[in-house]
Coordinates of C-alpha atoms and ligand atoms in Angstrom, one line a residue:
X1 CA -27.1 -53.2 -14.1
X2 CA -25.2 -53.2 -11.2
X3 CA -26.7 -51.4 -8.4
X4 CA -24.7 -48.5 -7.0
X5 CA -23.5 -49.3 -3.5
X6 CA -23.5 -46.7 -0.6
X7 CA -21.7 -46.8 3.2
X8 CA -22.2 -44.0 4.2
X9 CA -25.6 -41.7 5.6
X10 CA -24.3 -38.3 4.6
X11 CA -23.8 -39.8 1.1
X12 CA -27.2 -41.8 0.5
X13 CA -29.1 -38.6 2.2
X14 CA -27.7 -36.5 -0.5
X15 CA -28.7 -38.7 -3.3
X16 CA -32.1 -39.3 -2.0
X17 CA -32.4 -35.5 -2.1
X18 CA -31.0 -35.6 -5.5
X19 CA -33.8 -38.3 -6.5
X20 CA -36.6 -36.7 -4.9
X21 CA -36.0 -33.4 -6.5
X22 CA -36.1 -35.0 -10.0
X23 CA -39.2 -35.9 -9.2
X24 CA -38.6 -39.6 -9.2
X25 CA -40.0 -41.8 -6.1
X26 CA -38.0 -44.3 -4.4
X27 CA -39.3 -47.6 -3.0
X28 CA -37.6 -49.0 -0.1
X29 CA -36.7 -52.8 0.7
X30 CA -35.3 -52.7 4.3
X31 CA -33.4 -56.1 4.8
X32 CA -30.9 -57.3 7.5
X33 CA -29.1 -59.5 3.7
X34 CA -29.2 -62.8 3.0
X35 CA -31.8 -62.6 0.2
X36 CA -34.1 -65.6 -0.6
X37 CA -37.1 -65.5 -2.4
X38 CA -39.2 -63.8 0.5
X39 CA -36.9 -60.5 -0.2
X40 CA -37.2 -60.9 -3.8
X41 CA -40.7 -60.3 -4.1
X42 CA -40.6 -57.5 -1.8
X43 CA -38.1 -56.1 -4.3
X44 CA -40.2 -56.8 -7.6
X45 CA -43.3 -55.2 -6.0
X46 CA -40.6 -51.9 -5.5
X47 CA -39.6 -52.3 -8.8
X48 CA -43.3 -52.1 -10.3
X49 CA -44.2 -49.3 -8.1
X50 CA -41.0 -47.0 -8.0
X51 CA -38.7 -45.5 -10.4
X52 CA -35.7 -45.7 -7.9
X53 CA -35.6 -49.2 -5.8
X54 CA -33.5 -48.9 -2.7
X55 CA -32.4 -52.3 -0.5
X56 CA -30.8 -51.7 2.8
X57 CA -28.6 -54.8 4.0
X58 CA -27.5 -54.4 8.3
X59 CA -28.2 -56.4 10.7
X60 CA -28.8 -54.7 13.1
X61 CA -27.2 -55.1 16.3
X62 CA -29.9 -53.5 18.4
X63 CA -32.9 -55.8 17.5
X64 CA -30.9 -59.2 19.0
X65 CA -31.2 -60.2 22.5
X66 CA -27.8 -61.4 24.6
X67 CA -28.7 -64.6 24.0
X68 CA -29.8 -64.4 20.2
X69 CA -27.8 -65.8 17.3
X70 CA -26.1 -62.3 15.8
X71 CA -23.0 -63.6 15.7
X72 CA -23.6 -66.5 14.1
X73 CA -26.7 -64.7 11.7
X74 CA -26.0 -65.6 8.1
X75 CA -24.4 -62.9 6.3
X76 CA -23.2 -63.0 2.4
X77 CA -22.9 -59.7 0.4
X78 CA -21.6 -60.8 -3.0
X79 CA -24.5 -63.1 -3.0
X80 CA -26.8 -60.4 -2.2
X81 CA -25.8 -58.3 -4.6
X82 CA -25.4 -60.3 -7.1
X83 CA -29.6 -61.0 -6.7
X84 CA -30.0 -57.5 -6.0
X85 CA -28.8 -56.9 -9.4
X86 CA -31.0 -59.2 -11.3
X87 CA -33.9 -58.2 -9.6
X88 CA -32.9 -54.7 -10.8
X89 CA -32.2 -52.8 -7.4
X90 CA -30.4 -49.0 -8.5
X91 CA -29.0 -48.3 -4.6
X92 CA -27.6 -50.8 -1.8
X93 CA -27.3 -49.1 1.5
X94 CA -24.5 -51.2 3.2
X95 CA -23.9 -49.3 6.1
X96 CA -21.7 -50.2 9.1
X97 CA -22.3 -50.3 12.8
X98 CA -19.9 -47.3 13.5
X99 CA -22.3 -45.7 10.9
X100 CA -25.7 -46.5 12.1
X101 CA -25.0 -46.7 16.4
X102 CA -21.7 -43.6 16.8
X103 CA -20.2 -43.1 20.0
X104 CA -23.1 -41.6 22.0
X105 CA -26.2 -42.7 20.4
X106 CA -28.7 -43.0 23.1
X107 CA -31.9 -42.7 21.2
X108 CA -34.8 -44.7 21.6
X109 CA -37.7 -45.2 19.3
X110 CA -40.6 -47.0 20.9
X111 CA -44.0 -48.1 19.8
X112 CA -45.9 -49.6 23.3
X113 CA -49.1 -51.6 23.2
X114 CA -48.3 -53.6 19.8
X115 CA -44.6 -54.8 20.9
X116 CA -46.0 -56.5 24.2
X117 CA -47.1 -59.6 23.2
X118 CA -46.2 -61.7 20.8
X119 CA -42.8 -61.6 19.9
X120 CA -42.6 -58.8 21.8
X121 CA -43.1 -60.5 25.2
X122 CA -40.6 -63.4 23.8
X123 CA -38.0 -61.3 22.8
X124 CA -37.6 -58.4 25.4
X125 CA -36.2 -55.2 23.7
X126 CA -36.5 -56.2 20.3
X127 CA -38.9 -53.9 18.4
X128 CA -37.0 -50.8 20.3
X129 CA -34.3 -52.1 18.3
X130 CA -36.7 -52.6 15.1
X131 CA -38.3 -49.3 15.6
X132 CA -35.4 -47.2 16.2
X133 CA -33.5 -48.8 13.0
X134 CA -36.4 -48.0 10.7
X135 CA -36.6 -44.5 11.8
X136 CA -32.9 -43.8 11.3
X137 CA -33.2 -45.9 8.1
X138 CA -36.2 -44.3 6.8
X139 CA -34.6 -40.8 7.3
X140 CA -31.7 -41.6 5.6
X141 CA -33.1 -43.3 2.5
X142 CA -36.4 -40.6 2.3
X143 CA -38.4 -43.5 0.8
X144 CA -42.5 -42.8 -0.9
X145 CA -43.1 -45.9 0.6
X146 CA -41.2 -49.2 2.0
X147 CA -42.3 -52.9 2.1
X148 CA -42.0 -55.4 4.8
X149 CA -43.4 -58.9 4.8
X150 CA -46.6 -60.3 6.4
X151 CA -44.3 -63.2 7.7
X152 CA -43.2 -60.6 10.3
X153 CA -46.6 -59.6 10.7
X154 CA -46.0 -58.0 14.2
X155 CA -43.1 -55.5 13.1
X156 CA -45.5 -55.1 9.8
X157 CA -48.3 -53.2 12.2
X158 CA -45.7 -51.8 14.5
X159 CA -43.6 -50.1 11.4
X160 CA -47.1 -49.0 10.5
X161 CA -48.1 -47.5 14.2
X162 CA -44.4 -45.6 14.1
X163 CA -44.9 -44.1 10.5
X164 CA -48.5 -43.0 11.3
X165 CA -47.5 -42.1 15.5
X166 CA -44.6 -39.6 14.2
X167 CA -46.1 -38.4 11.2
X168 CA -43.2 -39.8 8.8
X169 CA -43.7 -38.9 5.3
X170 CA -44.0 -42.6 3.5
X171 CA -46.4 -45.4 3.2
X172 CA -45.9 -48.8 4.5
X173 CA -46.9 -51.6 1.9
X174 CA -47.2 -54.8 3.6
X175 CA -46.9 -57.9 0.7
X176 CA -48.1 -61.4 1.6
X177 CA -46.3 -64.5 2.8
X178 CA -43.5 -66.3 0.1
X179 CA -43.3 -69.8 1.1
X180 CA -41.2 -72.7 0.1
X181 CA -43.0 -75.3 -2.8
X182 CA -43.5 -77.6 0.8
X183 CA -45.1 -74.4 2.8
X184 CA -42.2 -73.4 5.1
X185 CA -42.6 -69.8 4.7
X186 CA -38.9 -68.7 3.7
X187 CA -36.3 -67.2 6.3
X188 CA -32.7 -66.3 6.0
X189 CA -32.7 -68.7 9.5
X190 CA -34.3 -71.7 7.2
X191 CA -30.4 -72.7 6.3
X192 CA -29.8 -73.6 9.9
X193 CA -32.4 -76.8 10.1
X194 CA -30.5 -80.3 9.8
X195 CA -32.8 -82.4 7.4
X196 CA -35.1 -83.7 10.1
X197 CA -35.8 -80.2 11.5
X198 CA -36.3 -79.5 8.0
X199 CA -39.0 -82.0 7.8
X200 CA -40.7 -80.9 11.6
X201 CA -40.5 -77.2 10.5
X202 CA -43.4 -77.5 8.2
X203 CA -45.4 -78.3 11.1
X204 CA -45.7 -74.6 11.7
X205 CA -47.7 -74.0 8.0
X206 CA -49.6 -77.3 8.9
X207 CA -50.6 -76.1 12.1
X208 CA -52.0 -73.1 10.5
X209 CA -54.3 -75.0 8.3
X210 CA -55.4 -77.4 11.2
X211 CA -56.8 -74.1 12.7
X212 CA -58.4 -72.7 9.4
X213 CA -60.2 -76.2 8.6
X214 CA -61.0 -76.2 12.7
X215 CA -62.3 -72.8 11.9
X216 CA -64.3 -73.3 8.9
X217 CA -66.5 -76.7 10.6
X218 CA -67.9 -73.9 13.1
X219 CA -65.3 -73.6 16.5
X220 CA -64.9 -70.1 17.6
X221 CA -63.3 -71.0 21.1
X222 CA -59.7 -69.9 20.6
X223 CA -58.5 -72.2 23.7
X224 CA -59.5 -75.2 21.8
X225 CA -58.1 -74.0 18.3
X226 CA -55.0 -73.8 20.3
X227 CA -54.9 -76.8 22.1
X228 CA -55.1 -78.7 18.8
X229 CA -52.0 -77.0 16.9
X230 CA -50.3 -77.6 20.4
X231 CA -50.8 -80.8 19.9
X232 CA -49.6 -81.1 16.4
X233 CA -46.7 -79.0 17.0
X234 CA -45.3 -81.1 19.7
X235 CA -46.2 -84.4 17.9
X236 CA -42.6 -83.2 16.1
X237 CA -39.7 -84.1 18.0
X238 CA -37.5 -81.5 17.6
X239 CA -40.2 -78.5 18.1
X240 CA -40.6 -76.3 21.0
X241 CA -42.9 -74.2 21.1
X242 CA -42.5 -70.9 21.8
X243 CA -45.8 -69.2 21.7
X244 CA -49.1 -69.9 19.4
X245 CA -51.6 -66.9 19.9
X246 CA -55.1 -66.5 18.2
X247 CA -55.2 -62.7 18.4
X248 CA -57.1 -59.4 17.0
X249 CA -55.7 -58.4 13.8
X250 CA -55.6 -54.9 14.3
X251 CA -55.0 -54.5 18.1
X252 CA -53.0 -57.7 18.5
X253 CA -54.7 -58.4 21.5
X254 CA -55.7 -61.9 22.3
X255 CA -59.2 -63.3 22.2
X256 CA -61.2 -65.9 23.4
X257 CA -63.9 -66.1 21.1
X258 CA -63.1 -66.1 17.3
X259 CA -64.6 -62.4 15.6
X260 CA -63.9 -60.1 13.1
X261 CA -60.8 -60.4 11.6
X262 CA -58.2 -62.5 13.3
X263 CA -53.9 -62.7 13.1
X264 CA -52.7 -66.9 13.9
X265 CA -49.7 -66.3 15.1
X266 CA -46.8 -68.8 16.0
X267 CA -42.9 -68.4 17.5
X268 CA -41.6 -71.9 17.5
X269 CA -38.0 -73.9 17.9
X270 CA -37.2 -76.1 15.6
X271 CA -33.6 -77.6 17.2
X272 CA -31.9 -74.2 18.2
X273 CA -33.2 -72.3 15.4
X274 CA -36.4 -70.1 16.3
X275 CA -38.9 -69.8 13.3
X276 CA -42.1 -67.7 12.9
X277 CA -45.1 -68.1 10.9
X278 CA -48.7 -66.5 10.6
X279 CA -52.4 -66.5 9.1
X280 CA -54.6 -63.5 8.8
X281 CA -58.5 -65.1 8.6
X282 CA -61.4 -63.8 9.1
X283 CA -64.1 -66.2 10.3
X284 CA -67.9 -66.2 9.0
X285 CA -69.8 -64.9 11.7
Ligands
PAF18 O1 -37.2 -57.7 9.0 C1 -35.9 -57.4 9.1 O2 -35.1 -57.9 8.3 C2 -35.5 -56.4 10.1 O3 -36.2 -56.5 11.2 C3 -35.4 -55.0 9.5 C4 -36.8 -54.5 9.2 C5 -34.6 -54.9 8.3 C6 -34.9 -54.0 10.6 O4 -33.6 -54.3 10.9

């Protein structure tokens, strides 16, 4: 079926209202568009869990940086509906800037702690932008509970420190990594790479693994786990690294020696195009 679309708040406020009365729940699939496969199994797991599935598609002006690429950030609605439809998605919220951001919005929404390193410290301003987004989106949609993707494992935990911080009635669901048959873990940025960045881009899954097979033969000195996937990474001639951080799971605090349960975490330019990737382990102790 094709999915209802909806532009403005006022409207999807009232029919999350009307859903929520009926007694039905609604799972949430918050998306800036561009749907590969990474959104689509976010969307499936909604599907199994909710009676009403609800996909937001903005990009969201807030979360860029001057110098970022929103301009130029792949947009393609037909196409997105089109899969949001087979996937079986009742309600598109397709709102507009003049929607989201009116004349004399000067709100704020900011988690501290989690958002300074990381991607945080890379990308100065960015979660504000995140955070404040998913607050206004999660009031207007009312969601039981809304799923975001381990690749963005960072805005995961922060989404999850807002929710819990401000009491905000939902649950965050936080569903594991969709990669490419090669390992590049999918992104709606992956269509930028020319063929040989292609190729150099899966250095940031391999340098994942170096770490876990460094891991498992016994090394618990993050500085030298590091130094390695360095190395690998710039081996590539089109990377640039942006940051590769061994840090606590939870806290997302860096470490020096390996412990309890541990987030890999990399920011990485492959070309001009800026790519993430991650691994949750937990070493043997
Ligand atoms: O992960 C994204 O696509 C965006 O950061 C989100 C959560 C939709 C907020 O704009």
């Amino acid at each position: 079926m094709t999915p209802r679309i909806i532009k403005t708040i006022h409207e999807m406020q009232t029919e999350s209202n009307r859903i929520q009365t009926s007694g039905k729940t609604i799972g949430f699939v918050p998306t800036m568009g561009f749907l590969h496969e990474g959104h689509l199994g976010l969307i499936r797991i909604a599907r199994k869990q909710a009676d009403v599935v609800v996909l937001s598609i903005y990009v969201n002006p807030t979360q860029f940086g001057p110098n970022e690429d929103l301009a130029k950030y792949p947009r393609d609605f037909e196409w997105d509906a089109k899969l949001a439809a087979q996937e079986g998605v009742d309600i598109i919220f397709y709102p507009t800037d003049e929607e989201m951001y009116p004349q004399g919005f000067v709100t704020t929404v900011r988690v501290d702690q989690l958002t300074e390193g990381l991607c945080g410290a890379s990308r100065p301003g960015h979660f504000d932008g995140v955070t404040t987004i998913c607050a206004k989106i999660f009031n207007v949609v009312k969601p039981n509970f809304a799923i975001f993707g381990q690749k963005d494992a960072q805005q995961a935990l922060v989404i999850r420190q807002m929710v819990r911080d401000l009491n905000l009635d939902l649950e965050i669901v936080i569903a594991p990594i969709v990669r490419e048959a090669d390992g590049l873990a999918m992104s709606s940025r992956n269509v930028y790479l020319s063929p040989d960045e292609r190729q150099d881009a899966l250095a940031l899954r391999q340098s994942l693994q170096l770490a876990e097979s460094i891991i498992q033969q016994s090394e618990r000195n993050t500085s030298v786990v590091l130094q390695k996937m360095r190395e690998f990474i710039e081996s590539k001639s089109t990377t640039k690294i942006d940051y590769v951080e061994i840090v606590d799971a939870e806290s997302l605090q860096p470490i020096a020696e390996l412990s309890g349960k541990v987030l890999i975490a990399l920011a990485v330019f492959v070309g001009k195009t800026r790519l993430i990737d991650n691994v949750l382990i937990e070493p043997p102790s």
